[in-house]
Coordinates of C-alpha atoms and ligand atoms in Angstrom, one line a residue:
M133 CA 0.0 0.0 0.0
N134 CA 3.0 2.3 0.6
T135 CA 5.2 0.6 -1.9
Y136 CA 5.8 1.4 -5.6
G137 CA 7.7 -0.6 -8.1
I138 CA 8.1 -4.1 -9.6
V139 CA 11.9 -4.4 -9.3
F140 CA 13.1 -1.1 -7.9
R141 CA 10.7 -1.0 -5.0
V142 CA 10.3 2.2 -3.0
S143 CA 8.4 2.1 0.4
L144 CA 7.6 5.4 2.2
F145 CA 6.9 5.5 6.0
G146 CA 6.4 8.0 8.8
E147 CA 4.0 10.8 9.8
S148 CA 4.5 14.5 9.8
H149 CA 4.6 14.8 13.6
G150 CA 5.8 11.2 14.4
H151 CA 9.4 10.3 15.4
A152 CA 10.8 10.1 11.9
I153 CA 10.0 9.8 8.3
G154 CA 11.9 7.8 5.6
V155 CA 12.2 5.4 2.8
T156 CA 13.3 1.9 2.1
I157 CA 14.5 1.0 -1.4
D158 CA 14.5 -2.7 -2.2
G159 CA 16.0 -3.8 -5.5
C160 CA 18.9 -1.3 -5.3
P161 CA 22.0 -2.7 -7.2
S162 CA 25.1 -3.3 -5.2
G163 CA 28.3 -1.3 -5.8
L164 CA 26.6 2.1 -6.1
S165 CA 28.5 4.8 -4.3
L166 CA 26.2 6.4 -1.7
K167 CA 26.8 8.8 1.2
T168 CA 24.5 11.2 3.0
G169 CA 26.1 14.2 1.2
D170 CA 24.7 12.9 -2.1
F171 CA 21.1 13.8 -0.9
K172 CA 22.0 17.4 0.1
S173 CA 21.3 19.3 -3.1
D174 CA 17.9 17.7 -3.9
L175 CA 16.8 17.7 -0.3
A176 CA 17.6 21.4 -0.1
R177 CA 15.5 22.1 -3.2
R178 CA 12.5 20.4 -1.5
K179 CA 13.0 22.2 1.8
S180 CA 10.7 25.0 3.0
G181 CA 11.8 28.4 4.1
S182 CA 11.7 30.5 0.9
K183 CA 8.9 33.0 0.3
G184 CA 5.5 31.2 -0.2
T185 CA 6.5 28.0 1.6
T186 CA 5.8 26.9 5.2
P187 CA 7.8 28.5 8.0
R188 CA 8.2 25.0 9.5
L189 CA 11.9 24.5 9.2
E190 CA 13.1 20.9 9.7
G191 CA 16.8 20.0 9.6
D192 CA 15.9 17.2 7.1
L193 CA 19.3 15.6 7.7
P194 CA 19.4 12.1 6.2
E195 CA 20.7 9.1 8.2
I196 CA 21.4 5.9 6.1
I197 CA 20.5 3.1 8.4
S198 CA 20.8 0.0 6.2
G199 CA 22.1 -1.3 2.8
V200 CA 25.3 0.7 2.6
K201 CA 28.8 -0.4 3.8
D202 CA 32.0 1.6 3.3
G203 CA 30.2 4.1 1.1
F204 CA 28.8 1.5 -1.4
T205 CA 25.3 -0.1 -1.6
T206 CA 25.5 -3.8 -0.6
G207 CA 22.5 -5.0 -2.5
A208 CA 20.4 -5.3 0.7
P209 CA 17.4 -2.9 1.1
V210 CA 18.6 0.7 1.6
T211 CA 16.7 2.6 4.4
V212 CA 17.2 6.3 4.9
I213 CA 15.4 8.3 7.6
T214 CA 15.3 11.8 9.0
R215 CA 14.0 12.7 12.5
N216 CA 11.1 15.1 12.9
A217 CA 11.9 17.9 15.4
E218 CA 10.0 21.1 14.5
M219 CA 6.4 20.0 15.4
D220 CA 3.5 22.0 16.8
S221 CA 0.6 19.6 17.1
S222 CA -1.6 21.8 19.2
V223 CA -3.3 23.5 16.2
Y224 CA -4.5 20.1 14.9
N225 CA -6.7 19.2 17.8
D226 CA -9.8 20.4 16.0
V227 CA -9.4 18.6 12.7
L228 CA -11.2 15.4 13.9
A229 CA -14.3 17.4 14.8
T230 CA -14.0 19.9 12.0
P231 CA -12.1 18.4 9.1
R232 CA -10.4 20.8 6.8
P233 CA -12.1 20.8 3.4
G234 CA -9.8 19.8 0.6
H235 CA -7.4 18.0 3.0
A236 CA -7.4 14.3 3.9
D237 CA -8.8 14.8 7.5
F238 CA -12.4 13.5 6.7
V239 CA -11.4 10.5 4.5
A240 CA -8.6 9.4 7.0
K241 CA -11.0 9.6 9.9
V242 CA -13.6 7.4 8.2
K243 CA -11.2 4.9 6.5
Y244 CA -9.1 4.4 9.7
S245 CA -11.9 4.6 12.2
G246 CA -10.4 7.6 13.9
F247 CA -7.0 5.8 14.6
S248 CA -4.9 7.6 11.9
D249 CA -2.4 10.2 13.1
H250 CA -4.0 13.5 12.2
R251 CA -1.2 15.7 13.5
G252 CA 0.2 17.9 10.7
G253 CA -1.7 15.7 8.2
G254 CA 0.0 12.5 9.5
H255 CA 0.9 10.1 6.7
F256 CA -0.9 12.4 4.2
S257 CA 1.5 15.2 4.8
G258 CA 3.6 16.6 2.0
R259 CA 6.5 15.9 4.4
I260 CA 6.4 12.3 3.4
T261 CA 7.7 13.3 -0.1
W262 CA 11.1 13.7 1.7
G263 CA 11.6 9.9 1.2
L264 CA 10.5 10.2 -2.5
V265 CA 13.3 12.7 -3.1
V266 CA 15.8 10.5 -1.4
A267 CA 14.8 7.5 -3.6
G268 CA 14.9 9.9 -6.5
V269 CA 18.6 10.7 -5.8
I270 CA 19.4 7.0 -5.9
A271 CA 17.4 6.5 -9.1
K272 CA 19.2 9.4 -10.7
K273 CA 22.5 7.8 -9.9
I274 CA 21.4 4.6 -11.5
L275 CA 20.2 6.5 -14.6
H276 CA 23.3 8.7 -14.8
P277 CA 24.2 10.4 -17.2
L278 CA 20.5 10.9 -18.1
R279 CA 19.5 14.5 -17.3
I280 CA 16.2 15.2 -15.6
G281 CA 15.0 18.7 -14.8
A282 CA 11.8 20.3 -13.6
N283 CA 10.7 23.9 -13.1
I284 CA 7.6 25.8 -12.0
I285 CA 6.2 27.5 -15.1
E286 CA 3.0 29.0 -13.7
A287 CA 1.6 30.0 -10.3
G288 CA -1.9 31.2 -9.5
G289 CA -2.6 31.2 -13.3
S290 CA 0.3 33.6 -14.0
K291 CA 3.8 33.1 -15.6
D292 CA 5.0 35.8 -13.2
I293 CA 5.7 33.5 -10.3
D294 CA 7.1 36.1 -7.9
S295 CA 4.2 38.5 -8.3
A296 CA 1.7 35.6 -8.0
I297 CA 3.3 34.5 -4.7
E298 CA 3.4 38.2 -3.4
A299 CA -0.3 38.6 -4.2
A300 CA -1.2 35.3 -2.5
L301 CA 0.7 36.2 0.6
K302 CA -0.9 39.6 0.7
S303 CA -4.4 38.2 0.4
G304 CA -3.7 35.4 3.0
D305 CA -5.0 32.9 0.5
T306 CA -3.1 30.0 -1.3
I307 CA -2.4 29.3 -5.0
G308 CA -1.7 26.4 -7.2
G309 CA 0.7 26.0 -10.1
I310 CA 2.1 24.1 -13.1
I311 CA 5.4 22.2 -13.1
E312 CA 7.1 21.2 -16.4
C313 CA 9.5 18.2 -16.3
K314 CA 11.9 17.1 -19.0
V315 CA 14.1 14.1 -19.4
E316 CA 16.8 14.7 -22.1
N317 CA 17.2 11.9 -24.6
P318 CA 16.1 8.8 -22.6
P319 CA 17.0 5.5 -24.3
V320 CA 14.5 4.1 -26.7
G321 CA 12.5 1.3 -25.2
L322 CA 11.5 2.1 -21.6
G323 CA 8.0 1.1 -20.8
E324 CA 5.6 -1.8 -21.5
P325 CA 2.7 -1.6 -23.9
F326 CA -0.2 -1.6 -21.4
F327 CA -0.3 -1.4 -17.5
Y328 CA 3.4 -0.4 -17.2
S329 CA 3.5 2.0 -20.1
A330 CA 5.9 4.9 -19.5
E331 CA 2.9 7.2 -19.1
S332 CA 1.2 4.9 -16.6
A333 CA 4.3 4.4 -14.5
I334 CA 5.2 8.2 -14.4
S335 CA 1.5 9.2 -13.8
H336 CA 1.2 6.6 -11.0
L337 CA 4.1 8.1 -9.1
V338 CA 3.2 11.7 -9.9
F339 CA -0.3 11.3 -8.6
S340 CA 1.1 9.8 -5.4
I341 CA 2.5 13.3 -4.7
P342 CA -0.1 15.0 -2.5
A343 CA -1.9 17.9 -4.1
V344 CA -1.2 16.9 -7.7
K345 CA -4.4 17.0 -9.7
G346 CA -3.4 16.6 -13.4
I347 CA -0.7 15.5 -15.8
E348 CA -0.2 15.9 -19.6
F349 CA 2.5 14.5 -21.8
G350 CA 3.8 16.5 -24.8
S351 CA 1.1 18.6 -26.3
G352 CA -1.3 16.9 -23.9
F353 CA -4.8 18.4 -23.7
A354 CA -4.1 20.7 -26.7
S355 CA -3.9 17.5 -28.8
A356 CA -7.6 17.2 -28.7
G357 CA -7.9 20.3 -31.0
M358 CA -5.1 19.3 -33.4
K359 CA -5.3 17.4 -36.7
G360 CA -3.5 14.1 -37.0
S361 CA -1.3 15.6 -39.7
E362 CA -0.2 18.3 -37.3
H363 CA 0.1 16.1 -34.2
N364 CA 2.2 13.3 -35.7
D365 CA 5.9 13.9 -35.1
P366 CA 7.9 13.4 -38.3
I367 CA 10.9 10.9 -37.8
V368 CA 14.0 12.5 -39.3
D369 CA 16.8 10.0 -38.9
E370 CA 17.7 6.4 -38.0
T371 CA 17.8 7.1 -34.2
G372 CA 14.1 7.9 -34.3
K373 CA 14.7 11.6 -33.7
T374 CA 11.6 13.7 -34.5
S375 CA 11.3 17.2 -35.8
S376 CA 8.4 18.0 -33.4
N377 CA 7.5 16.4 -30.0
N378 CA 3.8 16.4 -29.6
A379 CA 4.1 12.8 -28.2
G380 CA 6.3 14.1 -25.4
G381 CA 8.8 11.3 -26.1
I382 CA 6.5 8.3 -25.7
N383 CA 4.8 6.2 -28.4
G384 CA 2.8 3.0 -27.6
G385 CA 3.7 3.5 -23.9
I386 CA 7.4 3.2 -24.7
T387 CA 10.1 6.0 -24.7
N388 CA 11.0 6.8 -28.3
G389 CA 14.4 8.4 -27.5
N390 CA 13.2 12.0 -27.9
E391 CA 12.9 14.4 -25.0
L392 CA 10.4 13.1 -22.4
V393 CA 8.2 16.1 -21.5
F394 CA 5.2 16.3 -19.1
R395 CA 3.5 19.0 -17.1
I396 CA 1.7 18.5 -13.8
V397 CA -1.0 20.6 -12.1
V398 CA -0.7 21.3 -8.4
K399 CA -3.8 22.5 -6.6
P400 CA -3.8 25.5 -4.2
T401 CA -3.0 24.5 -0.7
S402 CA -6.2 23.5 1.1
S403 CA -5.0 25.0 4.4
T404 CA -5.5 28.7 4.0
G405 CA -5.8 31.6 6.4
I406 CA -9.1 32.6 4.8
E407 CA -12.3 31.8 6.7
Q408 CA -14.0 28.8 5.2
K409 CA -17.0 26.5 6.0
T410 CA -16.9 22.9 7.0
F411 CA -19.0 20.4 8.9
N412 CA -18.7 20.2 12.7
F413 CA -19.1 16.4 13.4
E414 CA -19.6 17.0 17.2
K415 CA -22.3 19.7 16.9
K416 CA -23.6 18.1 13.6
E417 CA -23.9 21.5 11.8
M418 CA -21.9 23.5 9.4
T419 CA -19.4 25.9 10.9
F420 CA -16.9 28.6 10.0
F421 CA -13.3 27.9 10.6
K422 CA -9.8 29.2 9.8
V423 CA -6.6 27.3 9.6
T424 CA -4.1 28.7 12.1
G425 CA -1.2 26.2 11.6
R426 CA 1.8 26.8 9.3
H427 CA 1.4 25.9 5.7
D428 CA 2.8 26.4 2.2
A429 CA 1.0 29.3 0.4
C430 CA 2.0 27.6 -2.9
I431 CA 2.9 23.9 -2.7
A432 CA 3.9 24.0 -6.4
L433 CA 7.1 25.9 -5.4
R434 CA 8.4 22.7 -3.7
I435 CA 7.2 20.2 -6.3
P436 CA 9.9 20.4 -9.1
V437 CA 12.5 18.2 -7.4
I438 CA 9.7 15.8 -6.2
A439 CA 8.5 15.5 -9.8
E440 CA 12.1 14.7 -10.9
A441 CA 12.2 12.0 -8.3
A442 CA 8.9 10.5 -9.4
V443 CA 10.1 10.2 -13.1
A444 CA 13.5 9.0 -12.0
I445 CA 12.0 6.2 -9.9
A446 CA 9.5 5.3 -12.7
L447 CA 12.2 5.1 -15.3
T448 CA 14.6 3.1 -13.1
D449 CA 11.9 0.5 -12.4
L450 CA 11.1 0.3 -16.1
L451 CA 14.9 0.0 -16.9
M452 CA 15.2 -2.8 -14.3
I453 CA 12.1 -4.6 -15.7
D454 CA 13.9 -4.6 -19.0
R455 CA 17.4 -5.5 -17.8
G456 CA 17.2 -6.8 -14.2
I457 CA 18.8 -5.3 -11.1
H458 CA 22.3 -6.2 -12.1
G459 CA 21.9 -5.2 -15.7
V460 CA 21.8 -1.5 -14.8
R461 CA 25.2 -1.3 -13.1
G462 CA 27.5 1.1 -15.1
Ligands
FMN519 C1 5.7 19.4 -0.5 C2 4.3 19.5 -0.1 C3 3.9 20.4 0.9 C4 2.5 20.5 1.3 N1 2.2 21.4 2.2 C5 0.9 21.5 2.6 C6 0.5 22.5 3.6 O1 1.3 23.2 4.1 N2 -0.8 22.5 3.9 C7 -1.8 21.7 3.4 O2 -2.9 21.9 3.7 N3 -1.4 20.8 2.4 C8 -0.1 20.7 2.0 N4 0.2 19.8 1.1 C9 -0.8 19.0 0.4 C10 -1.5 18.0 1.3 O3 -0.7 17.0 1.8 C11 -2.7 17.4 0.4 O4 -3.4 18.4 -0.2 C12 -3.6 16.5 1.2 O5 -2.9 15.3 1.6 C13 -4.8 16.0 0.4 O6 -4.4 15.3 -0.7 P1 -4.9 15.8 -2.2 O7 -4.7 17.3 -2.2 O8 -4.0 15.1 -3.1 O9 -6.3 15.4 -2.3 C14 1.6 19.6 0.7 C15 2.0 18.7 -0.3 C16 3.3 18.7 -0.7 C17 3.7 17.7 -1.8

């Protein structure tokens, strides 16, 4: 339930206000050089603290607790954790009686009969994506020298990200955004025709990121308004290079060797300082409420590195389905 992958298997665990959060990666090849410093740059990109992100500042320092000896992976499951330290659970006392609309409070309460950890969103918190980024760093190492890059291209419906964030902060409300992710020249042949098509695998992981509400590959939704003659990407040489890329680098669920391109939609943060309405389950009536805890005004600002991790994990698993765990070593 908390594990993704057929061969490169990534399991996430922990809660926002529990002792620790982390990730276990089974199916990691042996002999991969790995030290805690390798995670630094990607974890820093996920971290909060910049304008428009939550003021909750965690150290986020990774501890490798299994699967690595003398700086190299051993072939046993790799587990990496970080301890939670910066919690303030007091502001979450009310969410069981008055679930935040748009958040997971209501569904978690019903599904887990009131036993789930609701503090800071518990296991539904964006904080759990820390482990996804860690697994992404390992996947990127396996895929090296493949280059994966993602950027925020729109926030609050505007391409002027800074102004959109400023306006959101001024209004006390939250905004969404769009992230574009590109993988430069992946090998031809990653993906299986049906259930493990490259689109299915990438989408599965991308939709596991809390607050993601949509994805499109290549020309995506705009394809619906195009003619076949416009949409088809002419093949220009023996490598399969195309002169346009409406397919986003995937045909028949399999990477075609051209740039893999997708965009994802991130909703506005459900926790906002604006007064909203929800149902009070104790009084059995609708009530007004305001979120007082710390939250990201624009989650999309923190998503690019998480999207990179998602696609890296998906492609690594597809590569290993093709070549096996030991077939991907250097
Ligand atoms: C990096 C990251 C940070 C997030 N920060 C917040 C936050 O501060 N407040 C909040 O209400 N939701 C936040 N979320 C989103 C919630 O976890 C998510 O909306 C909630 O679990 C419900 O899931 P859904 O939006 O996919 O339906 C964050 C998500 C991510 C990926």
